[in-house]
XYZ file of C-alpha atoms in Angstrom:
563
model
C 94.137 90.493 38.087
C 92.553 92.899 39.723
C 90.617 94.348 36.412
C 88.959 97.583 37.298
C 91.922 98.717 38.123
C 93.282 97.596 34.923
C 91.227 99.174 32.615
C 91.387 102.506 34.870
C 94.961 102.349 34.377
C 94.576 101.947 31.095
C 92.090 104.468 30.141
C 94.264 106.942 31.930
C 97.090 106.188 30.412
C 95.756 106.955 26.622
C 94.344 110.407 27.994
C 97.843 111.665 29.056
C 98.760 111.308 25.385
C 96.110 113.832 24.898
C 97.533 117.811 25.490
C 95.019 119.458 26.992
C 93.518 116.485 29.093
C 96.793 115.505 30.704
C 97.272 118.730 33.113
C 94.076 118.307 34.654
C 93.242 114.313 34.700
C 92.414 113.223 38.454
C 95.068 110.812 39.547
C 92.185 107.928 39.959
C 89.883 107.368 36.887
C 87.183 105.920 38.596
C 85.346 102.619 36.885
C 82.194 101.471 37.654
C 79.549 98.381 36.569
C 76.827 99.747 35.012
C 73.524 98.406 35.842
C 72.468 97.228 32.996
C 75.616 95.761 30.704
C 73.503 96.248 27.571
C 75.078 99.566 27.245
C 78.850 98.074 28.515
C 80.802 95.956 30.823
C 82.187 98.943 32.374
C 81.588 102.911 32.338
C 83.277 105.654 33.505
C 82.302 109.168 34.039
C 86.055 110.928 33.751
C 84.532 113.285 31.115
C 82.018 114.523 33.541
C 85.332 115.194 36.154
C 86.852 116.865 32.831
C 83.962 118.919 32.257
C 84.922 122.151 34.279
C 88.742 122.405 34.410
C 88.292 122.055 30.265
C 85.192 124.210 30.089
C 83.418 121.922 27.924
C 80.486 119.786 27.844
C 80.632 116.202 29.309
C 79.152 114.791 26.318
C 81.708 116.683 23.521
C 84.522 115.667 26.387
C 83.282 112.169 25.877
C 83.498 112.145 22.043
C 87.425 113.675 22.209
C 88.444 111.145 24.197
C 86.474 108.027 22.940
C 88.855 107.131 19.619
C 91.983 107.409 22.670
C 89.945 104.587 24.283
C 89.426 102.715 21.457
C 93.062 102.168 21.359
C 93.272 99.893 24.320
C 94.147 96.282 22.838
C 91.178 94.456 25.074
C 88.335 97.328 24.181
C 86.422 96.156 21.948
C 83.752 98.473 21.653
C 83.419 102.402 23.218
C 80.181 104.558 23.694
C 78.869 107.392 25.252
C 75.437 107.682 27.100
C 73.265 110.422 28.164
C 75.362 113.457 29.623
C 78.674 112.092 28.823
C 79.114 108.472 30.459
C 81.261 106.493 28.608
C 80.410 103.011 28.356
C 83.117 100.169 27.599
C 82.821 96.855 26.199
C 85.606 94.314 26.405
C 86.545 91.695 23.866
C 85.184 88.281 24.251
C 88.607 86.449 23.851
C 90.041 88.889 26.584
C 87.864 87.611 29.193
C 88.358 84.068 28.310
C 92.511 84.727 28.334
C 93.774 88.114 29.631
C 97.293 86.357 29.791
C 97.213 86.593 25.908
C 97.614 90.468 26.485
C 100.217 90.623 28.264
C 99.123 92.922 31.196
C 101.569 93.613 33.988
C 98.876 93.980 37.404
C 101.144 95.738 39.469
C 101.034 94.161 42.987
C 100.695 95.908 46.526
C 103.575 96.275 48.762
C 103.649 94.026 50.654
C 103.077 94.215 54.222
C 104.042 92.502 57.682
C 101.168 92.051 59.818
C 100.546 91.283 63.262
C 97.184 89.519 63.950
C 95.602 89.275 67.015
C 92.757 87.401 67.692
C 91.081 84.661 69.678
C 92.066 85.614 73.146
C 90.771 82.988 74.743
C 90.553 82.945 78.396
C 92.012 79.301 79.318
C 89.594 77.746 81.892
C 86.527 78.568 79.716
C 85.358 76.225 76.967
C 84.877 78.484 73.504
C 81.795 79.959 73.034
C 79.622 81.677 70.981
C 81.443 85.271 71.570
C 84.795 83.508 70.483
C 82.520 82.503 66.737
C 83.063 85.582 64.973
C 86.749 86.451 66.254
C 87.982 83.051 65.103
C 86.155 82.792 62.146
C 86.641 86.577 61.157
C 90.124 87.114 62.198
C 91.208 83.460 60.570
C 89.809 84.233 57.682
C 91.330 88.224 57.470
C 94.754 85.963 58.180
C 93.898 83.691 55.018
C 93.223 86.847 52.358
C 96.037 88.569 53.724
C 98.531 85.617 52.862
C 97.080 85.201 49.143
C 97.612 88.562 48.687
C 101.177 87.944 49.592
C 101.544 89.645 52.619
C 103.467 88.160 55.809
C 101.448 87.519 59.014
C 102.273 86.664 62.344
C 99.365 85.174 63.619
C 98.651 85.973 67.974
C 96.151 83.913 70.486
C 96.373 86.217 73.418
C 95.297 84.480 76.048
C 93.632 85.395 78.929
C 95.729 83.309 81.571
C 97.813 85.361 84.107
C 94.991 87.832 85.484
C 91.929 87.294 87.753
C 90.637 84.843 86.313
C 93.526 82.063 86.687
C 93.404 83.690 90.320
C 89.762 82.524 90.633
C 90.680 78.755 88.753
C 93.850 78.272 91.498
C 92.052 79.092 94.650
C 89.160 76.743 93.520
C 91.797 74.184 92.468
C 93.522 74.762 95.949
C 89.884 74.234 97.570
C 88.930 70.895 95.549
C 91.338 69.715 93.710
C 92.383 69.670 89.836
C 90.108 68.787 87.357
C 90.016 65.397 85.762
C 88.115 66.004 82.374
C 86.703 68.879 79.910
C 83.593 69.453 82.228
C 84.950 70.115 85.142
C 87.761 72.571 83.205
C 84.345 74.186 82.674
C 82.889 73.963 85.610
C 84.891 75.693 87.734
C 85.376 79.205 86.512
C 82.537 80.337 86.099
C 81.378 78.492 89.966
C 84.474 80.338 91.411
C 83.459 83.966 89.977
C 80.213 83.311 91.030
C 81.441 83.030 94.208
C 83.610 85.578 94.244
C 80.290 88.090 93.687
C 78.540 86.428 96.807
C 81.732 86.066 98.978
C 84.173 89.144 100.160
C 86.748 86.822 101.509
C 86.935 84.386 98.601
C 87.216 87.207 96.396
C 89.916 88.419 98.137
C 91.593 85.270 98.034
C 91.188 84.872 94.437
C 93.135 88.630 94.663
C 95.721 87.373 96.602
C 96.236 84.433 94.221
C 96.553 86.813 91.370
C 99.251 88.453 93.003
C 101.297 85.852 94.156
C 101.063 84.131 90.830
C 102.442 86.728 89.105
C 104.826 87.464 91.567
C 106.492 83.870 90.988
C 105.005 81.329 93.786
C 106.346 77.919 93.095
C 102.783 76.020 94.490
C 100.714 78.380 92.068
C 102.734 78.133 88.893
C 102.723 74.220 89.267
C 98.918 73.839 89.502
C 99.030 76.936 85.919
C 101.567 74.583 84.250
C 99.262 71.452 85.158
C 96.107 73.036 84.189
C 96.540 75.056 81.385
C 98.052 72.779 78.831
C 94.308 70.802 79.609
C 92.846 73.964 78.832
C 94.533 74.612 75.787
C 93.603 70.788 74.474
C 90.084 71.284 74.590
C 90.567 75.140 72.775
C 92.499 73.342 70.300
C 89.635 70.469 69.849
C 87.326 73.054 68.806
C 89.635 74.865 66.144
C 90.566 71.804 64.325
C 86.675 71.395 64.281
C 86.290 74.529 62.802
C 89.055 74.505 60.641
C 90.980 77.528 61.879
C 94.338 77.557 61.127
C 96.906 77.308 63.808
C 98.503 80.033 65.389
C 102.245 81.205 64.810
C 101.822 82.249 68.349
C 100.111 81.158 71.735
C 101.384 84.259 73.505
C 99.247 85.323 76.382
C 99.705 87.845 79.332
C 102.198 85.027 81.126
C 104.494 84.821 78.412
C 104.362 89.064 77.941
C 104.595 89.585 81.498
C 108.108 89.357 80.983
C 108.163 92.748 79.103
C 106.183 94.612 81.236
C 109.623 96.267 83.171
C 110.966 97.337 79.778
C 107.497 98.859 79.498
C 107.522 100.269 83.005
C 110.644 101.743 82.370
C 109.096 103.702 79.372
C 106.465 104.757 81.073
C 108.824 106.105 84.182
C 111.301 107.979 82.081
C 108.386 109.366 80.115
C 106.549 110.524 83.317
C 103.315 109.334 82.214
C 102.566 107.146 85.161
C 100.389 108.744 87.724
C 99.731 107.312 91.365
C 96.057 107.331 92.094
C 94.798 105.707 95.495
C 97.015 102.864 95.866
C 96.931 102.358 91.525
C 98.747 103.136 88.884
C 97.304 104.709 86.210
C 97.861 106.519 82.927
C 95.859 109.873 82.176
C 95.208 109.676 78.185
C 92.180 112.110 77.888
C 92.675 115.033 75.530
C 91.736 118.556 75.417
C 89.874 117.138 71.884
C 87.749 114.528 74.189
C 83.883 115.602 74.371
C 83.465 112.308 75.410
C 84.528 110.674 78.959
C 88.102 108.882 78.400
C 89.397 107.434 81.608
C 93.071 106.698 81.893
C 94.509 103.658 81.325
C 95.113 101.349 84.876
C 98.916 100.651 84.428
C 98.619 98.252 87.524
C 95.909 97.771 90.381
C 95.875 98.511 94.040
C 96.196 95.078 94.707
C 99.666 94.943 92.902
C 98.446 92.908 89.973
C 99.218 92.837 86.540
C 96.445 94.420 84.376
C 94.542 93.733 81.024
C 96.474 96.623 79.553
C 99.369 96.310 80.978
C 99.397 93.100 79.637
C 98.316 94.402 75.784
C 100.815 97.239 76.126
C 103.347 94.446 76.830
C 102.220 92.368 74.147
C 102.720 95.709 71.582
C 106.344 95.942 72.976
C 106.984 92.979 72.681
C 105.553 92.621 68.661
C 107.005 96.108 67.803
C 110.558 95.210 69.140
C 110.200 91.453 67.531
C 108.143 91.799 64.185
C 108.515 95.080 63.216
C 105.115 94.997 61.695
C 103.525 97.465 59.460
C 100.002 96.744 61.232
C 99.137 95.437 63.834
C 94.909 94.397 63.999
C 92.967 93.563 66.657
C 89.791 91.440 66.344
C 87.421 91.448 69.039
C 83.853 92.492 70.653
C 82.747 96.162 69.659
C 82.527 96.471 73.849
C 86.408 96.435 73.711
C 86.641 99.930 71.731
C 86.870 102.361 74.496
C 89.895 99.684 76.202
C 91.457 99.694 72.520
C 91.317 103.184 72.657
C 93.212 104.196 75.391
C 95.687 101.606 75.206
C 96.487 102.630 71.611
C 96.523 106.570 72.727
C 99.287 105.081 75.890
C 101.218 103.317 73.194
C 101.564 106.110 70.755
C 102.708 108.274 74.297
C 105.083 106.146 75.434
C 106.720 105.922 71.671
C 105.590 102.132 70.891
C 103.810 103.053 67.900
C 105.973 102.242 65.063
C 103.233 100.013 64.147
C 99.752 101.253 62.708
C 97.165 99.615 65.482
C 94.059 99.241 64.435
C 90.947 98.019 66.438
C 87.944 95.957 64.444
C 84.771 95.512 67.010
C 82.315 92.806 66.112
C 78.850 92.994 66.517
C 76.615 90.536 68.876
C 74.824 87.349 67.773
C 71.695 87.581 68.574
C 68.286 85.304 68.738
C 65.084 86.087 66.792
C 64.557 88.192 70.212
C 66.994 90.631 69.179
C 68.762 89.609 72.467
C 72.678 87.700 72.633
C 71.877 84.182 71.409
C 71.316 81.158 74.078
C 70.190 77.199 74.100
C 66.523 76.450 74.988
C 67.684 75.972 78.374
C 69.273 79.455 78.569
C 72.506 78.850 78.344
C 75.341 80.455 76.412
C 76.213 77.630 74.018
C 79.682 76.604 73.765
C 81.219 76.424 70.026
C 80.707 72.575 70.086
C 77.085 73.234 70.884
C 77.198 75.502 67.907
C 78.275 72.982 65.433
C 76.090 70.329 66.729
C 72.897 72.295 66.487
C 73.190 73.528 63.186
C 74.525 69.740 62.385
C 71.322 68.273 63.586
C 69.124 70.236 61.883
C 71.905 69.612 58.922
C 70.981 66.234 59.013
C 67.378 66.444 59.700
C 67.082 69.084 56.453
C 68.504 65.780 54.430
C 66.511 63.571 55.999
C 63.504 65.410 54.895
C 64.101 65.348 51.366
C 65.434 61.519 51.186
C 68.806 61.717 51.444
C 71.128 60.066 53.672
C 74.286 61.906 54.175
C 77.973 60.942 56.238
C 78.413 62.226 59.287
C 81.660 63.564 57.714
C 79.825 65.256 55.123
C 77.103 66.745 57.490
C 80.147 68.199 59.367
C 81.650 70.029 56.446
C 78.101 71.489 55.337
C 77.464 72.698 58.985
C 80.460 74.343 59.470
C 79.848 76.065 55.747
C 76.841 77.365 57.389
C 78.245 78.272 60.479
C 80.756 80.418 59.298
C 79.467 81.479 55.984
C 76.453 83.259 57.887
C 78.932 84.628 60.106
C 81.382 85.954 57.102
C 78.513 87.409 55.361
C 77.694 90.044 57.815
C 80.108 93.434 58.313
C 81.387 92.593 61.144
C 80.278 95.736 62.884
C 76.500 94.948 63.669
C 74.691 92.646 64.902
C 72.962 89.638 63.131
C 70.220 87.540 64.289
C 71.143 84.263 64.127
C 68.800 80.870 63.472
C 69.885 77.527 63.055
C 67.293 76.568 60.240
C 68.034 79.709 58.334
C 71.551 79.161 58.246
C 71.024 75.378 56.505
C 69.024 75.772 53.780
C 70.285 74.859 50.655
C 68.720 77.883 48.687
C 69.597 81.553 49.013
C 72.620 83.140 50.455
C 73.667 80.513 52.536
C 76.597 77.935 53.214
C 75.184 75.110 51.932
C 74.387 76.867 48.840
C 77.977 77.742 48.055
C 79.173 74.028 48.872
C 76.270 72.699 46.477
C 77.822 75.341 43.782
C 81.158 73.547 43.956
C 79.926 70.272 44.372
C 78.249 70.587 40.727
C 80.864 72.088 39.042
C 83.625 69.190 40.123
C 80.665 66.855 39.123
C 80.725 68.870 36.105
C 84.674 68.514 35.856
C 84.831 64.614 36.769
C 81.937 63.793 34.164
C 83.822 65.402 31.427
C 87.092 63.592 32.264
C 85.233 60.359 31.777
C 83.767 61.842 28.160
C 87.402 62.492 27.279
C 85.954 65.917 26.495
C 89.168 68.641 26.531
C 88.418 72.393 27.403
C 89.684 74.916 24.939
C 89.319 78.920 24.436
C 89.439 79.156 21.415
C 85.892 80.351 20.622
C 85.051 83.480 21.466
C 81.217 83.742 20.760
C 79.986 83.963 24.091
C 76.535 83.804 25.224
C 75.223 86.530 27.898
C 75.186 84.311 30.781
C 78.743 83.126 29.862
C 80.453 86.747 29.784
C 78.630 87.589 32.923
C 80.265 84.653 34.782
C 83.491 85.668 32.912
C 83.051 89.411 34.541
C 82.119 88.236 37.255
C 85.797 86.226 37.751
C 87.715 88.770 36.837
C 86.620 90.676 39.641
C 87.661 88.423 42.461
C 91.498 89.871 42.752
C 89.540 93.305 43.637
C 87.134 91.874 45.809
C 90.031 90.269 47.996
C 92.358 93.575 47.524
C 89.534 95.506 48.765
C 88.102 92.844 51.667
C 92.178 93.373 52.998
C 91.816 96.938 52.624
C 88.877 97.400 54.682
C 89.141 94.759 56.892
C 86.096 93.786 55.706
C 85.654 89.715 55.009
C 82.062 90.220 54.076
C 83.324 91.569 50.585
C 84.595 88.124 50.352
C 81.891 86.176 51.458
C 78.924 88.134 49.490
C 81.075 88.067 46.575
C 81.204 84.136 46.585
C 77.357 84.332 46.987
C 77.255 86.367 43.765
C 79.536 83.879 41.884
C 77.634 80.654 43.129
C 74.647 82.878 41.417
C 76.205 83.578 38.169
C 77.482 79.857 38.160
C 73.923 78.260 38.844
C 72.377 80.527 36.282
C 75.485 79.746 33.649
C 74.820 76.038 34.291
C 70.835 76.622 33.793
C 71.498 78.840 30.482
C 74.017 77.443 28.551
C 74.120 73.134 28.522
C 77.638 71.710 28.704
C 77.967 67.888 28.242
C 74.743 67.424 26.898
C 74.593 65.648 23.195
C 73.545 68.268 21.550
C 76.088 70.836 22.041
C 78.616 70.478 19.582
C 82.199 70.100 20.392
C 83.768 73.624 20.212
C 81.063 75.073 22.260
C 81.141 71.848 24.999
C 84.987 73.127 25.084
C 84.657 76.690 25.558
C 81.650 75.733 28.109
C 83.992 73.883 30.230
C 87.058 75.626 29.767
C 84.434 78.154 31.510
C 83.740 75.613 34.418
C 87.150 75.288 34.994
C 87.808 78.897 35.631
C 84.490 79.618 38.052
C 85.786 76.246 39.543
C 89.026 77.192 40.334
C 88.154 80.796 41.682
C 84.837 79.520 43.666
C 87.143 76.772 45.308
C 90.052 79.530 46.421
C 87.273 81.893 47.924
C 85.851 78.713 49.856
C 89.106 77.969 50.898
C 89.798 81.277 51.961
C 87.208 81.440 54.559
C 87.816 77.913 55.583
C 84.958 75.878 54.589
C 85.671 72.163 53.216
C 83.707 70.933 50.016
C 82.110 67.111 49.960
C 82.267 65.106 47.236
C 78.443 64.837 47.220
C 75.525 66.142 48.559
């Protein structure tokens, strides 16, 4: 239950009954947390928005319309502060069982959704650019689902362009690979190469072409190599706990589409000729800044990157029939986004609403992209094993001897919560001991959280102790946990909304907080609380359990049974 937008709906609701408020009430009554709940859980400053349509004061606004407020079953108590804010104050035994009221939440439309992310170029194990689209755009997938929302999940790979041109001529020159390190090996050898060498460049060109174009020798060494390559991107997911895709649909498997597109584009007129390319202008008059057109196909003859994405949008529009469709990848993709979006909506493909979200770079202490000691770029597995080392050694320091299984699930909590927590548009400086404390807004400090409540939960089953609501004294700490609950619908409404999956992950932060400082205020199993309060208390656990264990889940962490 999304509860601001409860009450809002509410409070709006009893001012329509009043005459001369109804004509000029804003469609949106806006509620807000005040910053200190001694005055109220909520306020709202709708008499202030009154004020000059009615000609009144704010404050004599706010006394009209307070009795109408006091009307709402849940309210239990309505004031007015300084100017005219209007403070509310729910009832005790609402928060501990809205369900008892009867409130209807009415739901979203549902949407379809189209997700792309991933794009991992096969040939190249994942690294730590591929962190925050896989985490990020797996967990986006996740929210969008328990909101009820249909998704259609996309790895576009990058496996029908230059690069697979560059893999096959090296493959040609030395043969095909017989593990994961040579897989990795040889990319990144052949485009080096490539930069040194004119004719192997041109080779790799050739290759390209002649792939694409159908040649039986080439597309038996692609169907040989890639499912390898696609083993060893699927070792690391399952690792990470991404959830599969609905669709491995690269630029081979939309190549196929690119005639319909091409005949779009030709009966549209929008393809230009431009020294032995094809191109599409998309600059406005509008444009202050430099937009170059979109390369349809090269002078080579290949198949392009946006060709290939214009394809894939054909191909999702004339499939799905999505609402959305949302890309998630590196901010240095905009200006490509862009123009292919700008082609799309020219050609007519944009029955879907496209939408870009560019990440940020991880960066070291150095303010510069993140690499081992050594100076490499560390591969995802590298990732996870660093911050699982120093995991283990954190444990070690303090006594405790931990599984390797449960080492695992508190580095990838620490991974990917620090990732999460950041909007996803700037950078974040990223440091392996940071990440793995135990304290502050961190991974392992969520996990811990859960960890003590289902100790909390297991202990009590062995007590035979039953959790009830039916007292409704509540102690400070206890209603602000309560609050605090009843605000995780809107969190996740507004985390879809904005693509923003930082709302989620701060908000868990926030909860672990109110939960730790719950558990420190107000004793739950212990002797001396008596037996109604012991049952309210966990009845409480068992709510902040519950919702701390979906928003873990949504971003894909695991939870140990001890740490």
């Amino acid at each position: 239950m999304n509860v601001y937008k409860v009450i809002s709906d509410n409070v709006k609701s009893k001012l329509m009954e009043i005459d001369d408020v109804a004509d000029v009430l804003p469609s949106d009554v806006a509620i807000e947390t005040p910053k200190i709940r001694d005055f109220g859980d909520f306020s709202t400053n709708v008499a202030m928005m009154l004020a000059r349509p009615l000609k009144k004061s704010p404050r004599d606004i706010a006394e009209m319309i307070l009795p109408k407020i006091s009307e709402i079953p849940f309210v239990e108590k309505v004031t007015v502060a300084g100017p005219g804010f209007i403070n509310i104050t729910l009832k005790n035994d609402f928060l501990m069982s809205p369900r008892k009221y009867n409130i209807v939440s009415e739901k979203s439309k549902s949407l379809t959704i189209d997700m792309d992310y991933g794009s991992y170029n096969i040939g190249k194990a994942l690294h730590i650019g591929h962190l925050r689209t896989t985490v990020v755009g797996d967990t986006f997938n996740r929210i969008a689902r328990a909101l009820g929302h249909k998704t259609k999940s996309y790895n576009h790979m990058g496996d029908w362009g230059r690069p697979m041109g560059l893999i096959i001529a090296w493959i040609l020159e030395y043969g095909m690979p017989k593990n994961a390190d040579d897989i990795n090996v040889m990319y990144p050898a052949s485009s080096a190469r490539a930069k040194e060498d004119k004719d192997w460049l041109e080779r790799a060109q050739r290759v390209t072409v002649d792939l694409q174009n159908g040649n039986a020798k080439y597309l038996k060494i692609y169907n040989e190599f890639a499912p390898m390559s696609l083993k060893q991107i699927s070792d690391i997911l399952v690792r990470l706990n991404i959830l599969p895709f609905d669709e491995n649909k690269g630029e081979r498997l939309v190549a196929e589409y690119v005639p319909a597109v091409q005949e779009i584009l030709d009966q549209k007129n929008l393809i230009v000729h431009d020294d032995g390319a094809d191109i599409i202008p998309v600059k406005l008059e509008t444009d202050t800044a430099p937009m170059p057109p979109v390369l349809w196909r090269s002078s080579t003859g290949a198949q392009t990157y946006a060709a290939a994405d214009l394809a894939a949008i054909y191909y999702r529009t004339t499939t799905d029939n999505p609402d959305d469709i949302v890309y998630f990848t590196d901010s240095r993709q905009n200006l490509h986004f862009t123009q292919v979006f700008r082609a799309a909506k020219m050609a007519g493909m944009d029955s879907a609403n496209l939408q870009h979200i560019g990440f940020g770079t991880i960066t070291g202490a150095d303010g510069k992209p993140f690499k081992t000691r050594d100076g490499d770029v560390p591969s995802l597995h590298q990732m996870v094993d660093m911050v699982a080392d120093s995991v283990r050694a954190r444990a070690e320091e303090s006594g405790k001897k931990l599984s390797d299984e449960t080492v695992e699930m508190i580095a990838l909590a620490a991974l990917k919560f620090n990732d999460l927590m950041h909007d996803v548009k700037s950078d974040y400086v990223f440091d392996v001991d940071s990440v793995t404390q135990f304290e502050g807004r961190t991974g392992p400090y969520i996990l811990y959280t859960a960890v003590r409540l289902n100790a909390v939960t297991n202990k009590a089953a062995d007590m035979g102790v039953v959790a009830s609501a039916d007292r409704v004294e509540l102690e400070p700490a206890e209603r602000n946990l309560l609050l605090r609950l009843m605000d995780f619908e809107r969190v996740l409404e507004n985390a879809f909304a904005r693509r923003a999956t930082d709302l989620l992950a701060n908000y868990t932060y926030d909860l672990a907080q109110d939960i730790n400082t719950f558990y420190h205020h107000c004793p739950i199993l212990r002797d001396d609380v008596v037996s109604d309060v012991r049952a309210t208390r966990l009845y409480i656990v068992n709510m902040a359990r519950e919702t701390l264990l979906r928003a873990i889940d949504l971003m894909g962490l695991r939870v140990p049974e001890s740490m």
